[in-house]
Amino acid sequence: MKHLRWGFGFSRNWYNIPEFANWLEESPLPGYAFCNVCRKDLQPGKSELLKHCATNKHKRKISAIGNGTKDDPLNHRIIDLRSDTVTVPNREMREAMKNAVVGDSSYDEDPTVIVLTHCWSRGSLVIMGDQSHMYRASQGSLSEIGNVSQRVVRNLPDGTFDLDDLKNILLSHSPNWPTTTLVCVENTHTRMGGKAVPLQWIENLSQQCGEYGIPIHLDGARLINASAALGISPSRFTRYCSSATFCLNKGLGAPGGCVITGNSDYIE
């Protein structure tokens, strides 16, 4: 555990010091400073921060991204396109993290949710696309954590799947097979080129699943991207689904985490 030196603490007056421009932030750790270039918590104190910005490592990183000084007169910036998950929190988000409400989940004092809401009974089956992230990645957590079986339908190039294929699975149910309790879709669809899945298809899927009393979960990790691409409010997509998730760290700047949504009974 890090300990502050006695009598020291972060001062927002340091934002006005030219040497600290473009890299100094207040750390989520109370009292600490944070370098958003080196990704490092720092002991507060003007002399300590001046020592940090004089290190070769810090200078190299500043030089790499460009900071609008005489060393970079054109104010060049490097845009990291490896993934939309490399975005980092801004000052306001760090402030929100520091002030986040926490508590003991055993006494319902922590704002978290219970998992496996759709698949309480053993022998549950989830149907999803064969290229979906939940099936290909996530370390097999549906099986590992929830003991839930999965069956896949071949994804089409636009991120959808053939609803007739889904219907054939639902019609061919046997007492010897797991019970289908959920259908999952992904929007946007990562492995199909980041395609924004059409709203009309989701509506058609909802009608078909409704005939069998099967809810839909929307893996909307990048739902905001689909909303922007199609010019449709996110709520237009989620109205056809019993639950939905979207990530806070994909293009939105958070270091991690996601939000799960549903009606009040589902969240309860």
CSV table of C-alpha atoms in Angstrom, one decimal:
chain,number,residue,atom,x,y,z
A,1,MET,CA,0.0,0.0,0.0
A,2,LYS,CA,1.3,3.5,-0.9
A,3,HIS,CA,1.5,6.1,1.9
A,4,LEU,CA,1.6,9.8,1.4
A,5,ARG,CA,4.3,11.8,3.0
A,6,TRP,CA,3.0,13.7,6.0
A,7,GLY,CA,1.6,17.1,5.1
A,8,PHE,CA,1.5,16.6,1.4
A,9,GLY,CA,-1.5,16.4,-0.9
A,10,PHE,CA,-2.6,17.1,-4.4
A,11,SER,CA,-3.0,20.8,-5.3
A,12,ARG,CA,-5.1,21.9,-8.3
A,13,ASN,CA,-2.9,25.0,-8.5
A,14,TRP,CA,-0.3,22.8,-10.2
A,15,TYR,CA,-2.5,22.7,-13.3
A,16,ASN,CA,-1.3,26.2,-14.0
A,17,ILE,CA,2.4,25.3,-14.0
A,18,PRO,CA,3.7,25.1,-17.6
A,19,GLU,CA,5.9,22.1,-16.9
A,20,PHE,CA,2.9,20.1,-15.8
A,21,ALA,CA,0.7,20.9,-18.8
A,22,ASN,CA,-1.0,18.0,-20.7
A,23,TRP,CA,0.1,15.2,-18.4
A,24,LEU,CA,-0.7,16.0,-14.8
A,25,GLU,CA,-4.0,14.7,-13.3
A,26,GLU,CA,-5.3,14.0,-9.8
A,27,SER,CA,-5.1,10.3,-9.0
A,28,PRO,CA,-8.0,8.2,-7.8
A,29,LEU,CA,-5.8,7.5,-4.8
A,30,PRO,CA,-6.6,10.2,-2.4
A,31,GLY,CA,-4.0,13.0,-2.3
A,32,TYR,CA,-1.8,11.5,-5.1
A,33,ALA,CA,-0.9,13.0,-8.5
A,34,PHE,CA,-1.1,11.0,-11.7
A,35,CYS,CA,0.9,11.1,-14.9
A,36,ASN,CA,-1.5,10.3,-17.8
A,37,VAL,CA,1.5,9.8,-20.1
A,38,CYS,CA,3.5,7.3,-18.0
A,39,ARG,CA,0.3,5.9,-16.5
A,40,LYS,CA,1.8,6.2,-13.0
A,41,ASP,CA,0.7,7.5,-9.6
A,42,LEU,CA,3.1,10.0,-8.1
A,43,GLN,CA,3.8,11.4,-4.7
A,44,PRO,CA,2.4,14.9,-4.5
A,45,GLY,CA,4.7,17.9,-4.2
A,46,LYS,CA,6.0,20.4,-6.7
A,47,SER,CA,9.6,19.2,-6.4
A,48,GLU,CA,8.6,15.6,-6.8
A,49,LEU,CA,6.6,16.3,-9.9
A,50,LEU,CA,9.4,18.4,-11.4
A,51,LYS,CA,11.8,15.4,-10.8
A,52,HIS,CA,9.3,13.1,-12.6
A,53,CYS,CA,8.9,15.3,-15.7
A,54,ALA,CA,12.7,15.6,-15.9
A,55,THR,CA,13.2,11.8,-16.2
A,56,ASN,CA,14.2,10.4,-19.6
A,57,LYS,CA,11.3,8.0,-19.7
A,58,HIS,CA,8.8,10.8,-19.3
A,59,LYS,CA,10.5,13.0,-21.8
A,60,ARG,CA,10.5,10.1,-24.4
A,61,LYS,CA,6.8,9.6,-23.9
A,62,ILE,CA,6.0,13.3,-24.1
A,63,SER,CA,8.0,13.5,-27.3
A,64,ALA,CA,6.2,10.5,-28.8
A,65,ILE,CA,2.8,12.0,-28.4
A,66,GLY,CA,3.6,15.6,-29.0
A,67,ASN,CA,2.7,18.2,-26.5
A,68,GLY,CA,2.4,21.4,-28.5
A,69,THR,CA,5.8,22.8,-27.3
A,70,LYS,CA,8.8,24.1,-29.2
A,71,ASP,CA,9.9,20.4,-29.5
A,72,ASP,CA,6.7,19.7,-31.5
A,73,PRO,CA,5.8,23.0,-33.3
A,74,LEU,CA,3.1,21.3,-35.5
A,75,ASN,CA,1.4,19.9,-32.4
A,76,HIS,CA,1.4,16.3,-33.8
A,77,ARG,CA,-0.7,13.8,-32.0
A,78,ILE,CA,-0.5,10.0,-32.3
A,79,ILE,CA,-3.9,8.3,-32.4
A,80,ASP,CA,-3.7,4.8,-31.1
A,81,LEU,CA,-6.0,2.6,-33.3
A,82,ARG,CA,-5.0,-0.8,-31.9
A,83,SER,CA,-8.3,-1.0,-30.1
A,84,ASP,CA,-11.1,1.3,-28.8
A,85,THR,CA,-10.2,-0.1,-25.3
A,86,VAL,CA,-7.0,1.9,-25.1
A,87,THR,CA,-8.8,5.1,-24.3
A,88,VAL,CA,-8.1,6.4,-20.9
A,89,PRO,CA,-10.1,8.2,-18.2
A,90,ASN,CA,-10.2,12.0,-18.3
A,91,ARG,CA,-10.1,14.2,-15.2
A,92,GLU,CA,-13.8,14.2,-14.7
A,93,MET,CA,-14.1,10.4,-14.9
A,94,ARG,CA,-11.3,10.0,-12.4
A,95,GLU,CA,-13.2,12.3,-10.1
A,96,ALA,CA,-16.4,10.2,-10.5
A,97,MET,CA,-14.4,7.0,-9.8
A,98,LYS,CA,-13.0,8.5,-6.6
A,99,ASN,CA,-16.5,9.4,-5.4
A,100,ALA,CA,-18.2,6.2,-6.4
A,101,VAL,CA,-20.6,4.6,-3.9
A,102,VAL,CA,-19.3,1.3,-2.5
A,103,GLY,CA,-20.5,-1.0,0.2
A,104,ASP,CA,-21.1,-4.5,1.4
A,105,SER,CA,-22.9,-6.5,-1.3
A,106,SER,CA,-24.1,-9.1,1.3
A,107,TYR,CA,-26.3,-6.4,2.8
A,108,ASP,CA,-27.4,-4.9,-0.6
A,109,GLU,CA,-25.2,-1.8,0.2
A,110,ASP,CA,-23.2,-2.0,-3.0
A,111,PRO,CA,-24.8,-1.0,-6.3
A,112,THR,CA,-24.1,-4.3,-8.1
A,113,VAL,CA,-26.4,-6.9,-9.7
A,114,ILE,CA,-26.9,-10.7,-9.4
A,115,VAL,CA,-25.7,-12.8,-12.3
A,116,LEU,CA,-27.5,-15.7,-14.1
A,117,THR,CA,-30.9,-13.9,-14.0
A,118,HIS,CA,-32.0,-15.5,-17.3
A,119,CYS,CA,-30.7,-19.0,-16.5
A,120,TRP,CA,-31.6,-20.0,-12.9
A,121,SER,CA,-32.3,-23.6,-13.6
A,122,ARG,CA,-29.7,-26.2,-14.3
A,123,GLY,CA,-29.7,-27.6,-17.8
A,124,SER,CA,-30.2,-24.1,-19.4
A,125,LEU,CA,-29.2,-23.5,-23.0
A,126,VAL,CA,-28.3,-20.2,-24.6
A,127,ILE,CA,-28.4,-19.8,-28.4
A,128,MET,CA,-26.1,-17.3,-30.1
A,129,GLY,CA,-24.2,-16.7,-33.3
A,130,ASP,CA,-21.1,-18.8,-34.0
A,131,GLN,CA,-18.9,-15.7,-34.3
A,132,SER,CA,-20.3,-13.9,-31.3
A,133,HIS,CA,-17.9,-12.6,-28.7
A,134,MET,CA,-19.7,-14.4,-25.9
A,135,TYR,CA,-19.0,-17.7,-27.6
A,136,ARG,CA,-15.6,-17.1,-29.0
A,137,ALA,CA,-14.1,-15.1,-26.1
A,138,SER,CA,-14.9,-14.3,-22.5
A,139,GLN,CA,-12.9,-17.4,-21.5
A,140,GLY,CA,-16.0,-19.6,-21.7
A,141,SER,CA,-17.5,-17.9,-18.7
A,142,LEU,CA,-21.1,-19.0,-19.5
A,143,SER,CA,-20.0,-22.6,-18.9
A,144,GLU,CA,-17.3,-22.0,-16.3
A,145,ILE,CA,-19.3,-19.7,-14.1
A,146,GLY,CA,-22.9,-20.4,-14.9
A,147,ASN,CA,-22.9,-24.1,-15.9
A,148,VAL,CA,-24.9,-23.0,-19.0
A,149,SER,CA,-24.7,-24.8,-22.3
A,150,GLN,CA,-24.4,-23.0,-25.6
A,151,ARG,CA,-25.6,-23.8,-29.1
A,152,VAL,CA,-24.6,-21.6,-32.1
A,153,VAL,CA,-26.3,-20.5,-35.3
A,154,ARG,CA,-24.0,-19.5,-38.3
A,155,ASN,CA,-23.5,-15.8,-38.4
A,156,LEU,CA,-24.1,-14.0,-41.7
A,157,PRO,CA,-21.8,-11.3,-43.0
A,158,ASP,CA,-24.0,-8.5,-41.7
A,159,GLY,CA,-23.8,-9.8,-38.1
A,160,THR,CA,-27.3,-11.4,-38.1
A,161,PHE,CA,-28.1,-15.1,-38.4
A,162,ASP,CA,-30.8,-16.9,-40.3
A,163,LEU,CA,-34.0,-16.8,-38.3
A,164,ASP,CA,-35.1,-20.1,-40.0
A,165,ASP,CA,-32.0,-21.8,-38.6
A,166,LEU,CA,-33.0,-20.5,-35.2
A,167,LYS,CA,-36.6,-21.7,-35.7
A,168,ASN,CA,-35.4,-25.2,-36.7
A,169,ILE,CA,-33.5,-25.5,-33.4
A,170,LEU,CA,-36.5,-24.4,-31.4
A,171,LEU,CA,-38.8,-26.8,-33.2
A,172,SER,CA,-36.5,-29.7,-32.8
A,173,HIS,CA,-36.4,-29.6,-29.1
A,174,SER,CA,-36.1,-33.0,-27.3
A,175,PRO,CA,-36.6,-33.8,-23.6
A,176,ASN,CA,-33.0,-35.2,-23.6
A,177,TRP,CA,-31.6,-31.8,-24.6
A,178,PRO,CA,-30.9,-28.7,-22.4
A,179,THR,CA,-33.8,-26.2,-22.2
A,180,THR,CA,-33.4,-23.1,-24.3
A,181,THR,CA,-33.8,-20.2,-21.9
A,182,LEU,CA,-32.2,-17.3,-23.8
A,183,VAL,CA,-31.1,-16.0,-27.2
A,184,CYS,CA,-28.1,-13.6,-27.4
A,185,VAL,CA,-27.2,-11.2,-30.1
A,186,GLU,CA,-24.3,-8.8,-30.5
A,187,ASN,CA,-24.5,-5.2,-31.8
A,188,THR,CA,-22.1,-4.0,-33.2
A,189,HIS,CA,-20.7,-7.3,-34.3
A,190,THR,CA,-17.0,-7.4,-33.7
A,191,ARG,CA,-15.9,-10.5,-35.7
A,192,MET,CA,-18.1,-9.6,-38.6
A,193,GLY,CA,-16.2,-6.4,-39.2
A,194,GLY,CA,-17.9,-4.2,-36.6
A,195,LYS,CA,-21.2,-4.3,-38.5
A,196,ALA,CA,-24.2,-2.5,-37.0
A,197,VAL,CA,-26.9,-5.1,-36.9
A,198,PRO,CA,-30.2,-3.7,-38.5
A,199,LEU,CA,-33.0,-2.7,-36.2
A,200,GLN,CA,-35.6,-4.5,-38.4
A,201,TRP,CA,-33.8,-7.9,-37.9
A,202,ILE,CA,-33.8,-7.4,-34.1
A,203,GLU,CA,-37.5,-6.7,-34.3
A,204,ASN,CA,-38.1,-9.8,-36.4
A,205,LEU,CA,-36.0,-11.9,-33.9
A,206,SER,CA,-38.1,-10.5,-31.0
A,207,GLN,CA,-41.3,-11.6,-32.7
A,208,GLN,CA,-40.0,-15.1,-33.3
A,209,CYS,CA,-38.6,-15.5,-29.8
A,210,GLY,CA,-41.8,-14.1,-28.3
A,211,GLU,CA,-43.7,-17.0,-29.9
A,212,TYR,CA,-41.7,-19.4,-27.8
A,213,GLY,CA,-41.5,-17.3,-24.7
A,214,ILE,CA,-37.7,-16.9,-24.9
A,215,PRO,CA,-36.1,-13.7,-23.9
A,216,ILE,CA,-33.3,-11.9,-25.8
A,217,HIS,CA,-30.1,-10.5,-24.3
A,218,LEU,CA,-28.3,-7.8,-26.3
A,219,ASP,CA,-24.5,-7.9,-26.0
A,220,GLY,CA,-24.2,-4.2,-26.8
A,221,ALA,CA,-20.5,-3.7,-25.8
A,222,ARG,CA,-20.3,-1.2,-28.6
A,223,LEU,CA,-24.0,-0.4,-28.8
A,224,ILE,CA,-23.3,3.3,-28.9
A,225,ASN,CA,-21.3,2.8,-32.1
A,226,ALA,CA,-24.3,1.1,-33.7
A,227,SER,CA,-26.6,3.9,-32.5
A,228,ALA,CA,-24.3,6.5,-34.1
A,229,ALA,CA,-23.8,4.5,-37.3
A,230,LEU,CA,-27.5,4.0,-37.9
A,231,GLY,CA,-28.8,7.3,-36.4
A,232,ILE,CA,-31.0,5.4,-34.0
A,233,SER,CA,-31.3,5.9,-30.3
A,234,PRO,CA,-29.9,2.9,-28.2
A,235,SER,CA,-33.3,2.5,-26.6
A,236,ARG,CA,-34.8,1.6,-30.0
A,237,PHE,CA,-32.5,-1.5,-30.0
A,238,THR,CA,-33.0,-2.4,-26.4
A,239,ARG,CA,-36.9,-2.2,-26.4
A,240,TYR,CA,-36.9,-5.6,-28.2
A,241,CYS,CA,-34.6,-7.2,-25.6
A,242,SER,CA,-35.1,-8.3,-22.0
A,243,SER,CA,-31.7,-7.2,-21.1
A,244,ALA,CA,-28.7,-5.5,-22.6
A,245,THR,CA,-25.1,-4.5,-21.7
A,246,PHE,CA,-22.8,-1.9,-23.0
A,247,CYS,CA,-19.1,-1.2,-22.1
A,248,LEU,CA,-17.8,1.9,-20.6
A,249,ASN,CA,-14.2,1.4,-21.7
A,250,LYS,CA,-14.7,1.1,-25.5
A,251,GLY,CA,-14.3,4.5,-26.9
A,252,LEU,CA,-15.8,6.2,-23.8
A,253,GLY,CA,-12.6,6.5,-21.8
A,254,ALA,CA,-13.3,4.4,-18.7
A,255,PRO,CA,-10.6,2.0,-17.5
A,256,GLY,CA,-13.0,-0.9,-17.4
A,257,GLY,CA,-16.5,-2.1,-16.5
A,258,CYS,CA,-19.9,-2.2,-18.2
A,259,VAL,CA,-23.5,-1.4,-17.5
A,260,ILE,CA,-26.3,-4.0,-17.6
A,261,THR,CA,-29.8,-2.8,-18.2
A,262,GLY,CA,-33.3,-4.4,-17.9
A,263,ASN,CA,-36.7,-3.7,-16.3
A,264,SER,CA,-36.9,-3.3,-12.6
A,265,ASP,CA,-37.8,-6.9,-11.9
A,266,TYR,CA,-34.8,-8.2,-13.9
A,267,ILE,CA,-32.4,-5.8,-12.1
A,268,GLU,CA,-33.9,-6.7,-8.7
